[in-house]
CSV table of C-alpha atoms and ligand atoms in Angstrom, one decimal:
chain,number,residue,atom,x,y,z
X,1,MET,CA,-48.3,26.7,0.1
X,2,THR,CA,-45.1,25.0,-1.7
X,3,GLU,CA,-44.7,21.7,0.1
X,4,PRO,CA,-41.0,21.5,1.9
X,5,ILE,CA,-38.0,20.0,-0.3
X,6,PRO,CA,-36.9,16.7,1.6
X,7,THR,CA,-33.6,15.9,2.4
X,8,PHE,CA,-32.7,12.6,-0.1
X,9,GLN,CA,-30.1,10.2,2.0
X,10,ALA,CA,-28.3,7.3,-0.7
X,11,PRO,CA,-30.7,4.2,0.5
X,12,ILE,CA,-30.6,1.9,3.6
X,13,GLY,CA,-28.1,0.0,2.4
X,14,THR,CA,-26.0,1.8,0.4
X,15,HIS,CA,-23.5,4.2,0.5
X,16,ASP,CA,-21.8,7.1,-1.4
X,17,VAL,CA,-17.7,6.5,-2.1
X,18,LEU,CA,-16.3,9.8,-2.4
X,19,GLY,CA,-12.7,11.1,-2.9
X,20,PRO,CA,-10.6,10.5,-1.7
X,21,GLU,CA,-11.2,7.2,-0.1
X,22,SER,CA,-12.6,6.5,-3.8
X,23,ALA,CA,-9.1,6.3,-5.2
X,24,ARG,CA,-8.8,3.2,-3.2
X,25,TRP,CA,-11.8,1.8,-5.4
X,26,GLU,CA,-10.2,3.2,-8.8
X,27,GLY,CA,-6.1,1.2,-7.2
X,28,LEU,CA,-8.0,-2.0,-6.4
X,29,VAL,CA,-9.7,-1.8,-10.0
X,30,ALA,CA,-6.8,-1.0,-11.7
X,31,THR,CA,-4.9,-3.5,-9.8
X,32,PHE,CA,-7.2,-6.2,-10.5
X,33,ALA,CA,-7.4,-5.2,-14.4
X,34,GLU,CA,-4.0,-6.0,-14.3
X,35,PHE,CA,-3.8,-9.3,-13.0
X,36,ALA,CA,-6.8,-10.3,-15.3
X,37,TYR,CA,-4.9,-9.1,-18.1
X,38,ARG,CA,-1.4,-11.4,-16.8
X,39,TYR,CA,-3.9,-13.9,-16.4
X,40,GLY,CA,-5.8,-14.2,-20.1
X,41,PHE,CA,-8.7,-12.7,-18.9
X,42,SER,CA,-10.9,-9.6,-21.0
X,43,LEU,CA,-13.5,-7.5,-19.4
X,44,VAL,CA,-17.1,-8.4,-20.3
X,45,ILE,CA,-19.9,-5.9,-19.2
X,46,THR,CA,-23.6,-7.4,-19.3
X,47,PRO,CA,-26.9,-5.2,-18.4
X,48,MET,CA,-27.4,-4.6,-14.2
X,49,PHE,CA,-30.6,-6.6,-14.8
X,50,GLU,CA,-31.6,-9.9,-16.3
X,51,ASP,CA,-34.9,-11.9,-16.6
X,52,VAL,CA,-35.4,-12.7,-13.3
X,53,GLY,CA,-34.9,-16.8,-15.0
X,54,VAL,CA,-30.8,-16.2,-15.4
X,55,PHE,CA,-31.0,-16.0,-11.5
X,56,ASN,CA,-33.5,-18.4,-10.2
X,57,ARG,CA,-33.0,-21.1,-12.8
X,58,GLY,CA,-28.9,-19.9,-11.9
X,59,ILE,CA,-28.9,-19.8,-8.8
X,60,GLY,CA,-31.5,-21.9,-7.6
X,61,GLU,CA,-34.4,-20.4,-6.5
X,62,HIS,CA,-34.8,-22.3,-3.4
X,63,SER,CA,-31.2,-20.4,-2.4
X,64,ASP,CA,-31.8,-17.5,0.1
X,65,VAL,CA,-31.0,-14.9,-2.4
X,66,ALA,CA,-33.6,-15.8,-4.8
X,67,LYS,CA,-35.7,-16.4,-2.4
X,68,LYS,CA,-35.4,-13.5,0.3
X,69,GLU,CA,-32.8,-10.9,-0.9
X,70,MET,CA,-33.6,-10.7,-5.0
X,71,TYR,CA,-34.8,-6.7,-5.9
X,72,VAL,CA,-37.5,-8.1,-8.3
X,73,PHE,CA,-39.4,-5.8,-10.3
X,74,SER,CA,-42.1,-5.2,-13.6
X,75,ASP,CA,-41.1,-3.1,-16.4
X,76,ARG,CA,-43.9,-0.5,-17.9
X,77,SER,CA,-44.1,-4.0,-20.5
X,78,ASP,CA,-45.0,-6.5,-17.2
X,79,ARG,CA,-41.7,-8.4,-18.2
X,80,ARG,CA,-40.5,-9.5,-15.0
X,81,TYR,CA,-36.8,-8.6,-14.3
X,82,ALA,CA,-34.4,-9.1,-11.3
X,83,LEU,CA,-31.7,-6.4,-10.8
X,84,ARG,CA,-27.9,-9.0,-10.6
X,85,PRO,CA,-27.7,-10.3,-7.0
X,86,GLU,CA,-24.4,-11.8,-8.6
X,87,GLY,CA,-22.1,-11.9,-11.7
X,88,THR,CA,-21.8,-15.6,-12.4
X,89,ALA,CA,-24.9,-16.5,-13.8
X,90,PRO,CA,-25.6,-12.9,-16.5
X,91,VAL,CA,-21.8,-14.1,-17.5
X,92,VAL,CA,-22.8,-17.6,-18.6
X,93,ARG,CA,-25.9,-16.3,-20.4
X,94,ALA,CA,-23.6,-13.9,-22.2
X,95,PHE,CA,-21.3,-16.6,-23.0
X,96,ILE,CA,-24.5,-19.1,-24.2
X,97,GLN,CA,-25.6,-15.9,-26.7
X,98,HIS,CA,-22.6,-15.3,-28.3
X,99,GLN,CA,-21.0,-18.4,-28.1
X,100,PRO,CA,-17.2,-17.1,-28.1
X,101,THR,CA,-14.1,-19.5,-28.4
X,102,THR,CA,-13.5,-21.3,-25.8
X,103,PRO,CA,-12.4,-21.5,-23.4
X,104,TRP,CA,-13.3,-17.9,-22.5
X,105,LYS,CA,-12.1,-16.4,-19.7
X,106,ALA,CA,-13.8,-13.1,-18.6
X,107,TRP,CA,-13.4,-11.1,-15.6
X,108,TYR,CA,-15.7,-7.9,-14.4
X,109,VAL,CA,-16.3,-5.6,-11.6
X,110,THR,CA,-19.9,-4.5,-11.0
X,111,PRO,CA,-22.3,-3.8,-8.3
X,112,ALA,CA,-24.7,-6.2,-6.7
X,113,PHE,CA,-28.0,-6.6,-5.2
X,114,ARG,CA,-28.9,-8.3,-2.3
X,115,TYR,CA,-31.9,-7.0,0.2
X,116,GLU,CA,-29.8,-8.0,3.4
X,117,ARG,CA,-29.9,-6.3,6.5
X,118,PRO,CA,-27.1,-3.9,6.5
X,119,GLN,CA,-24.7,-4.3,8.7
X,120,ALA,CA,-20.7,-3.6,8.9
X,121,GLY,CA,-19.2,-5.5,5.7
X,122,ARG,CA,-23.2,-6.4,4.6
X,123,TYR,CA,-24.3,-4.2,2.0
X,124,ARG,CA,-27.6,-3.8,-0.2
X,125,GLN,CA,-25.2,-2.6,-2.8
X,126,HIS,CA,-21.9,-3.8,-3.0
X,127,HIS,CA,-19.7,-4.1,-5.6
X,128,GLN,CA,-17.5,-7.2,-6.4
X,129,LEU,CA,-14.6,-7.7,-8.7
X,130,GLY,CA,-14.6,-11.5,-10.4
X,131,VAL,CA,-13.5,-13.9,-13.0
X,132,GLU,CA,-15.2,-16.7,-14.8
X,133,ALA,CA,-13.7,-19.2,-17.6
X,134,LEU,CA,-16.2,-21.6,-19.2
X,135,GLY,CA,-15.4,-24.6,-21.7
X,136,THR,CA,-12.6,-26.2,-20.0
X,137,ASP,CA,-12.8,-29.1,-16.9
X,138,ASP,CA,-9.1,-28.9,-16.1
X,139,PRO,CA,-8.2,-28.7,-12.7
X,140,ALA,CA,-5.3,-26.7,-13.9
X,141,ILE,CA,-7.5,-23.5,-14.7
X,142,ASP,CA,-9.2,-24.4,-10.9
X,143,VAL,CA,-5.5,-23.9,-10.2
X,144,GLU,CA,-5.6,-20.7,-12.1
X,145,VAL,CA,-8.0,-18.8,-10.7
X,146,ILE,CA,-7.9,-20.3,-7.3
X,147,ALA,CA,-3.7,-18.5,-7.7
X,148,LEU,CA,-5.2,-15.1,-9.5
X,149,ALA,CA,-7.1,-14.5,-5.9
X,150,ALA,CA,-4.5,-15.7,-3.7
X,151,ARG,CA,-1.6,-13.5,-5.6
X,152,PHE,CA,-4.5,-10.3,-6.0
X,153,TYR,CA,-5.1,-10.4,-2.5
X,154,ARG,CA,-1.1,-10.6,-1.6
X,155,ALA,CA,-0.3,-7.9,-4.5
X,156,ILE,CA,-2.8,-5.4,-2.4
X,157,GLY,CA,-0.9,-5.5,0.9
X,158,LEU,CA,-3.3,-8.2,2.7
X,159,THR,CA,-1.2,-11.2,4.8
X,160,ARG,CA,-3.1,-12.6,6.4
X,161,VAL,CA,-5.9,-14.7,4.1
X,162,SER,CA,-6.5,-18.4,4.8
X,163,LEU,CA,-8.1,-20.5,1.7
X,164,LEU,CA,-11.3,-23.0,2.3
X,165,ILE,CA,-12.0,-25.5,-0.5
X,166,ASN,CA,-14.2,-28.1,-0.9
X,167,SER,CA,-15.9,-30.0,-3.7
X,168,MET,CA,-19.5,-30.7,-4.1
X,169,GLY,CA,-19.0,-33.3,-6.4
X,170,HIS,CA,-21.0,-34.1,-9.6
X,171,ASP,CA,-24.9,-34.6,-10.3
X,172,VAL,CA,-24.2,-38.9,-9.3
X,173,CYS,CA,-21.9,-38.6,-6.4
X,174,ARG,CA,-23.1,-35.9,-4.6
X,175,GLY,CA,-26.8,-37.3,-5.9
X,176,ALA,CA,-26.2,-39.8,-4.0
X,177,TYR,CA,-24.7,-37.7,-0.8
X,178,VAL,CA,-27.6,-35.6,-0.4
X,179,GLU,CA,-29.9,-38.5,-0.4
X,180,LEU,CA,-27.4,-40.0,2.8
X,181,LEU,CA,-27.9,-36.2,4.6
X,182,ARG,CA,-31.7,-36.1,3.4
X,183,GLY,CA,-31.9,-39.6,5.7
X,184,HIS,CA,-29.6,-37.9,8.6
X,185,LEU,CA,-31.4,-34.8,8.9
X,186,GLY,CA,-34.7,-36.5,8.5
X,187,GLN,CA,-34.0,-38.6,12.2
X,188,HIS,CA,-32.8,-35.0,13.8
X,189,VAL,CA,-35.7,-32.8,12.1
X,190,GLY,CA,-36.4,-31.7,15.5
X,191,GLU,CA,-32.9,-30.7,17.0
X,192,LEU,CA,-32.5,-28.1,13.5
X,193,CYS,CA,-32.5,-24.6,13.6
X,194,ASP,CA,-36.0,-23.1,13.3
X,195,GLU,CA,-35.9,-21.9,9.9
X,196,HIS,CA,-34.2,-25.3,8.8
X,197,ALA,CA,-36.5,-27.8,10.6
X,198,LYS,CA,-39.5,-26.3,8.0
X,199,VAL,CA,-37.2,-26.8,5.1
X,200,TRP,CA,-34.4,-29.2,5.5
X,201,ASN,CA,-36.1,-31.3,2.9
X,202,GLU,CA,-36.3,-29.2,-0.2
X,203,ASN,CA,-32.3,-29.0,-0.5
X,204,PRO,CA,-30.7,-30.7,2.5
X,205,LEU,CA,-27.6,-29.3,1.3
X,206,ARG,CA,-28.4,-25.8,2.3
X,207,VAL,CA,-28.4,-27.0,6.1
X,208,LEU,CA,-24.6,-27.7,5.8
X,209,ASP,CA,-24.2,-24.0,4.8
X,210,CYS,CA,-26.2,-23.0,8.0
X,211,LYS,CA,-24.0,-21.4,11.2
X,212,LYS,CA,-26.2,-21.6,13.6
X,213,GLU,CA,-24.8,-24.3,16.8
X,214,ALA,CA,-28.4,-26.9,16.2
X,215,CYS,CA,-28.0,-27.4,12.7
X,216,VAL,CA,-23.8,-27.0,12.8
X,217,ALA,CA,-24.6,-30.0,15.8
X,218,VAL,CA,-26.6,-32.4,13.7
X,219,THR,CA,-24.9,-32.3,10.6
X,220,SER,CA,-21.1,-32.7,12.2
X,221,ARG,CA,-22.6,-36.2,13.2
X,222,GLY,CA,-24.1,-36.6,9.9
X,223,PRO,CA,-22.3,-38.1,6.4
X,224,MET,CA,-19.5,-35.6,4.8
X,225,LEU,CA,-19.6,-34.7,0.9
X,226,ASN,CA,-15.8,-34.9,1.2
X,227,GLU,CA,-16.2,-39.1,1.7
X,228,HIS,CA,-18.4,-39.7,-0.5
X,229,LEU,CA,-17.4,-38.4,-3.9
X,230,CYS,CA,-16.7,-40.6,-6.6
X,231,ASP,CA,-13.2,-41.8,-8.3
X,232,GLU,CA,-13.3,-38.8,-11.1
X,233,CYS,CA,-14.8,-35.9,-9.0
X,234,ARG,CA,-11.9,-37.2,-6.4
X,235,THR,CA,-9.2,-37.3,-8.2
X,236,HIS,CA,-10.0,-33.9,-9.9
X,237,PHE,CA,-9.9,-32.6,-6.5
X,238,GLU,CA,-7.0,-34.3,-5.4
X,239,ARG,CA,-5.2,-32.2,-8.9
X,240,VAL,CA,-6.7,-28.9,-8.2
X,241,ARG,CA,-5.3,-29.0,-4.0
X,242,ASP,CA,-1.8,-30.5,-5.3
X,243,GLY,CA,-1.9,-27.6,-8.2
X,244,LEU,CA,-2.4,-25.1,-5.8
X,245,ALA,CA,0.5,-26.8,-3.0
X,246,SER,CA,2.5,-26.6,-6.1
X,247,LEU,CA,2.5,-23.4,-6.2
X,248,GLY,CA,3.0,-22.6,-2.4
X,249,ILE,CA,-0.5,-21.7,-2.5
X,250,GLU,CA,-2.1,-23.0,1.5
X,251,SER,CA,-5.5,-24.4,1.7
X,252,THR,CA,-7.6,-26.4,4.4
X,253,LEU,CA,-10.2,-29.0,3.2
X,254,ALA,CA,-13.5,-27.3,4.0
X,255,PRO,CA,-16.0,-30.2,3.8
X,256,ARG,CA,-19.1,-28.3,4.9
X,257,LEU,CA,-18.2,-25.4,2.6
X,258,VAL,CA,-21.0,-26.0,0.4
X,259,ARG,CA,-22.2,-22.1,-0.3
X,260,GLY,CA,-25.2,-20.0,-1.1
X,261,PHE,CA,-26.1,-20.9,-4.6
X,262,ASP,CA,-27.2,-24.2,-5.9
X,263,TYR,CA,-25.1,-23.9,-9.3
X,264,TYR,CA,-22.2,-25.0,-7.6
X,265,THR,CA,-19.8,-28.7,-8.7
X,266,ARG,CA,-16.4,-30.1,-8.0
X,267,THR,CA,-14.3,-27.2,-6.1
X,268,THR,CA,-16.1,-24.5,-4.0
X,269,PHE,CA,-13.6,-22.0,-2.2
X,270,GLU,CA,-13.6,-19.1,-0.2
X,271,PHE,CA,-11.1,-16.6,1.1
X,272,ALA,CA,-10.9,-15.4,5.2
X,273,ALA,CA,-9.6,-12.9,5.6
X,274,ASP,CA,-8.2,-13.5,9.4
X,275,ALA,CA,-8.0,-9.6,10.5
X,276,LEU,CA,-11.7,-9.5,9.7
X,277,ASP,CA,-14.8,-10.5,12.6
X,278,SER,CA,-15.4,-13.9,11.0
X,279,ALA,CA,-19.6,-13.5,10.2
X,280,GLN,CA,-18.2,-11.5,7.3
X,281,ASN,CA,-14.6,-12.4,6.9
X,282,ALA,CA,-15.3,-14.1,3.2
X,283,ILE,CA,-12.9,-10.9,0.8
X,284,GLY,CA,-14.2,-13.9,-1.5
X,285,GLY,CA,-15.5,-16.9,-3.3
X,286,GLY,CA,-16.4,-19.4,-5.7
X,287,GLY,CA,-16.3,-22.3,-7.0
X,288,ARG,CA,-17.1,-24.8,-10.9
X,289,TYR,CA,-20.3,-24.8,-11.9
X,290,ASP,CA,-20.7,-27.2,-14.2
X,291,ARG,CA,-24.3,-27.9,-15.1
X,292,LEU,CA,-24.5,-23.6,-15.4
X,293,ALA,CA,-24.8,-23.7,-18.7
X,294,GLU,CA,-27.6,-26.3,-19.5
X,295,GLN,CA,-29.7,-25.2,-17.2
X,296,LEU,CA,-29.5,-21.6,-19.0
X,297,GLY,CA,-30.7,-23.6,-21.8
X,298,GLY,CA,-27.0,-23.7,-23.3
X,299,LYS,CA,-24.9,-26.6,-24.5
X,300,PRO,CA,-23.5,-28.9,-21.8
X,301,THR,CA,-19.9,-26.9,-20.5
X,302,GLY,CA,-17.6,-26.8,-17.3
X,303,GLY,CA,-17.0,-23.6,-15.5
X,304,ILE,CA,-15.3,-21.9,-13.0
X,305,GLY,CA,-14.9,-18.1,-11.4
X,306,PHE,CA,-15.0,-16.6,-8.2
X,307,GLY,CA,-16.1,-13.0,-7.1
X,308,SER,CA,-14.3,-10.3,-4.2
X,309,GLY,CA,-16.2,-7.7,-2.8
X,310,ILE,CA,-14.6,-4.2,-3.1
X,311,GLU,CA,-15.4,-3.3,0.8
X,312,ARG,CA,-14.6,-6.2,2.3
X,313,LEU,CA,-11.4,-6.0,0.7
X,314,LEU,CA,-10.8,-2.6,2.0
X,315,LEU,CA,-12.3,-3.5,5.6
X,316,ALA,CA,-10.0,-6.2,5.4
X,317,CYS,CA,-6.9,-4.0,4.8
X,318,ASP,CA,-8.5,-1.1,7.1
X,319,ALA,CA,-8.2,-4.2,9.8
X,320,GLU,CA,-3.8,-5.3,9.0
X,321,GLY,CA,-3.5,-1.6,8.7
X,322,VAL,CA,-2.3,-2.3,5.1
X,323,SER,CA,-0.8,0.7,3.6
X,324,SER,CA,-2.6,0.0,0.3
X,325,ALA,CA,1.3,0.9,-0.8
X,326,PRO,CA,0.8,-0.2,-4.5
X,327,LEU,CA,-2.8,1.6,-5.2
X,328,LEU,CA,-3.2,4.1,-7.3
X,329,LYS,CA,-2.0,7.5,-5.3
X,330,ARG,CA,-3.7,10.1,-6.8
X,331,THR,CA,-1.7,13.6,-6.5
X,332,VAL,CA,-2.1,16.8,-7.8
X,333,ASP,CA,1.3,18.2,-10.0
X,334,LEU,CA,0.6,21.2,-11.1
X,335,PHE,CA,-1.4,24.2,-9.4
X,336,VAL,CA,-2.7,27.3,-11.8
X,337,VAL,CA,-3.1,30.6,-10.1
X,338,ASP,CA,-4.8,33.1,-12.3
X,339,THR,CA,-4.9,37.0,-11.4
X,340,SER,CA,-5.0,38.4,-15.3
X,341,GLY,CA,-8.1,37.8,-15.6
X,342,GLU,CA,-7.9,36.7,-19.1
X,343,ASP,CA,-7.9,33.3,-20.8
X,344,ALA,CA,-4.2,32.1,-20.8
X,345,ALA,CA,-4.5,30.2,-18.2
X,346,THR,CA,-7.6,27.7,-19.5
X,347,LYS,CA,-4.7,27.3,-22.4
X,348,VAL,CA,-2.0,26.4,-20.5
X,349,VAL,CA,-3.7,24.1,-18.4
X,350,ASP,CA,-4.7,22.3,-21.4
X,351,ASP,CA,-1.5,22.2,-22.5
X,352,LEU,CA,0.2,20.4,-19.0
X,353,ARG,CA,-3.1,17.9,-18.8
X,354,CYS,CA,-2.7,17.1,-22.8
X,355,ALA,CA,1.8,16.1,-21.8
X,356,GLY,CA,0.0,14.2,-19.2
X,357,PHE,CA,0.3,16.8,-15.9
X,358,ALA,CA,-2.5,16.4,-13.2
X,359,THR,CA,-3.1,19.8,-13.4
X,360,GLU,CA,-5.9,21.8,-10.9
X,361,ARG,CA,-6.7,25.7,-11.2
X,362,ALA,CA,-8.9,28.0,-9.6
X,363,TYR,CA,-11.4,30.2,-10.7
X,364,ASP,CA,-14.3,32.8,-10.8
X,365,ALA,CA,-11.2,35.4,-10.9
X,366,ARG,CA,-10.9,35.2,-6.7
X,367,SER,CA,-8.1,37.5,-5.1
X,368,MET,CA,-4.6,36.0,-5.5
X,369,LYS,CA,-4.4,35.1,-2.0
X,370,ALA,CA,-7.6,33.0,-1.9
X,371,GLN,CA,-6.1,30.7,-5.1
X,372,MET,CA,-3.3,30.3,-3.3
X,373,LYS,CA,-4.2,29.1,-0.4
X,374,VAL,CA,-6.0,26.5,-2.5
X,375,ALA,CA,-3.3,25.6,-4.2
X,376,ASP,CA,-1.4,25.1,-0.8
X,377,LYS,CA,-4.6,22.5,0.4
X,378,SER,CA,-4.6,20.7,-3.2
X,379,GLY,CA,-1.0,18.9,-2.4
X,380,ALA,CA,0.4,19.9,-5.9
X,381,ARG,CA,4.5,20.6,-5.7
X,382,LEU,CA,4.3,23.1,-8.0
X,383,ALA,CA,2.3,26.2,-8.6
X,384,LEU,CA,2.1,28.2,-11.9
X,385,LEU,CA,1.1,32.6,-11.8
X,386,ILE,CA,-0.5,33.9,-14.1
X,387,GLY,CA,-0.6,38.2,-12.9
X,388,PRO,CA,-1.3,40.9,-15.6
X,389,GLN,CA,2.8,41.3,-15.3
X,390,GLU,CA,3.4,38.1,-16.6
X,391,HIS,CA,0.6,38.2,-19.6
X,392,ALA,CA,1.9,41.2,-20.3
X,393,ALA,CA,5.6,39.6,-20.9
X,394,GLY,CA,3.7,36.2,-22.3
X,395,GLU,CA,5.6,34.3,-19.4
X,396,VAL,CA,4.4,32.5,-16.1
X,397,THR,CA,6.0,32.1,-12.6
X,398,ILE,CA,6.2,28.6,-11.3
X,399,ARG,CA,6.6,28.1,-7.3
X,400,ASP,CA,7.9,25.3,-5.8
X,401,LEU,CA,5.4,24.6,-3.1
X,402,ARG,CA,7.2,22.1,-1.3
X,403,SER,CA,10.6,24.4,-0.5
X,404,ASP,CA,11.5,26.3,2.2
X,405,ASP,CA,13.9,28.1,0.2
X,406,PHE,CA,12.2,31.2,-1.2
X,407,GLU,CA,14.9,33.1,-2.5
X,408,HIS,CA,14.7,29.5,-5.6
X,409,ALA,CA,11.9,28.6,-5.2
X,410,GLN,CA,10.9,30.5,-7.9
X,411,GLN,CA,11.3,31.4,-11.8
X,412,ARG,CA,9.7,32.8,-14.7
X,413,VAL,CA,9.5,30.8,-17.7
X,414,ALA,CA,8.1,32.1,-21.3
X,415,LEU,CA,4.5,30.4,-21.6
X,416,ARG,CA,5.8,28.5,-24.4
X,417,ASP,CA,7.9,26.4,-22.9
X,418,VAL,CA,6.0,25.4,-19.7
X,419,VAL,CA,5.6,22.7,-20.2
X,420,ILE,CA,9.4,21.1,-20.9
X,421,ALA,CA,9.9,23.5,-17.2
X,422,VAL,CA,7.7,21.4,-15.5
X,423,ALA,CA,8.8,18.4,-16.8
X,424,ASN,CA,12.3,19.3,-15.8
X,425,LEU,CA,11.2,20.6,-12.1
X,426,LEU,CA,9.0,17.2,-11.6
X,427,THR,CA,11.4,15.0,-12.7
X,428,LYS,CA,14.1,16.5,-10.5
R,501,HAM,P1,-20.6,-14.8,-3.3
R,501,HAM,O1,-20.1,-15.4,-2.1
R,501,HAM,O2,-22.2,-14.8,-2.8
R,501,HAM,O3,-20.4,-15.5,-4.1
R,501,HAM,O4,-20.1,-13.4,-3.0
R,501,HAM,C1,-19.2,-12.9,-3.4
R,501,HAM,C2,-18.3,-11.6,-2.7
R,501,HAM,O5,-19.0,-10.5,-2.5
R,501,HAM,C3,-18.4,-12.5,-0.8
R,501,HAM,O6,-17.5,-13.1,-1.0
R,501,HAM,C4,-18.1,-11.2,-0.1
R,501,HAM,O7,-16.8,-11.0,-0.3
R,501,HAM,C5,-19.2,-9.9,-1.5
R,501,HAM,N1,-20.1,-9.9,-0.6
R,501,HAM,C6,-21.2,-10.8,-1.1
R,501,HAM,N2,-22.1,-10.3,-0.6
R,501,HAM,C7,-22.2,-8.8,0.1
R,501,HAM,C8,-23.0,-7.7,1.0
R,501,HAM,N3,-24.1,-8.3,0.9
R,501,HAM,N4,-22.1,-6.8,1.0
R,501,HAM,C9,-21.3,-7.6,0.8
R,501,HAM,N5,-20.7,-8.1,0.0
R,501,HAM,C10,-20.3,-9.2,-0.1
R,501,HAM,C11,-20.6,-14.8,-5.8
R,501,HAM,O8,-21.7,-13.5,-5.7
R,501,HAM,C12,-20.6,-15.7,-7.0
R,501,HAM,N6,-20.8,-15.3,-8.0
R,501,HAM,C13,-19.1,-15.9,-7.3
R,501,HAM,C14,-18.7,-16.9,-8.2
R,501,HAM,C15,-18.3,-16.2,-9.3
R,501,HAM,N7,-18.9,-18.1,-8.1
R,501,HAM,C16,-18.4,-18.2,-9.9
R,501,HAM,N8,-18.0,-17.7,-10.0
């Protein structure tokens, strides 16, 4: 007896994206690519998996993502790899490896893998659009990166987006602050949430990031990082905030915003879509990571970037009822109906596509009625009919599928004139 073939499904927490929904993805990616180009970023493509050390050293082995969510595996030669849970550490690894001239500005579109509890807006494979700028500490680049995100969100039609911003300081001032926080937490261990009551001492900053009421209550009575920045970090932060204000970009100080990865220094930020449920309303986030290059074995190099989840952006568009007007509209210009049984259709379809028209056709020599039904369903503006008569005369019939005026809705043209006739009709 042969075993029954199982019905396979996409893995839990992942999803397939098919047309026409995928046209929205194309639109988002194309719009982001256009913005990245305008702001001077070029596309970078790095492998989907890296030596696990890139992430353990990069995002920090005590971060939730490294500890609990990373997909780690050994290949057949026993090398330890991880599927990328985020885009920044791989880009910095590539920067160190290739040493491009600085400032180096790169953008990416990538899947990211995290073993999370799946729910709306939280997946095990999600997709990020992001940028990274390496080689300058100038607050102007912080402003530029944040402005790119803000302008992009506006361009795709989102209007209800808030920008939260904080400074994590640098080694010295943050180090001193962490000791103050550690002292405070040490006095209130019994009041922390179950998880942080155990691990608060490993990295006290993670407790600030905890959304549970118990931890929020303890940390809100404790010292806040923005009150303990050194002069240099405070000035840097003021210049970022003033720069944003000068562009008309509002930001709200969020002293608890430390974000989930250990690489952050100085500016950190998050964009929240107010139309989404607060648990999953972060449509983008990022910040500076001035020590990351060193942590991955490179020369000291400042950097800043952000990543934005495509799925979350689309959920936010849906929640705001945004028609995604500036996004790509995927429409069919022509549908070629062929009942001649000859090769003329293949040639004319190729000519039209070479001339730039989105052209579809029927296959399998089905009846005229069946092919016309598919043509109507395709949403094409014009149908090109090639029957035995047209074929014998070296002509085609062009029919305007959106016209009710049947008498004037169609015309016969010579095969060699089809491209010009179609161009004239479509631009009418
Ligand atoms: P992140 O905040 O972890 O930052 O992720 C960036 C964005 O990806 C989030 O704001 C959210 O929109 C989306 N996202 C994250 N996890 C999920 C998930 N499980 N399901 C759906 N969407 C998700 C980073 O990854 C940093 N690399 C950002 C960065 C770039 N920092 C500096 N440069």
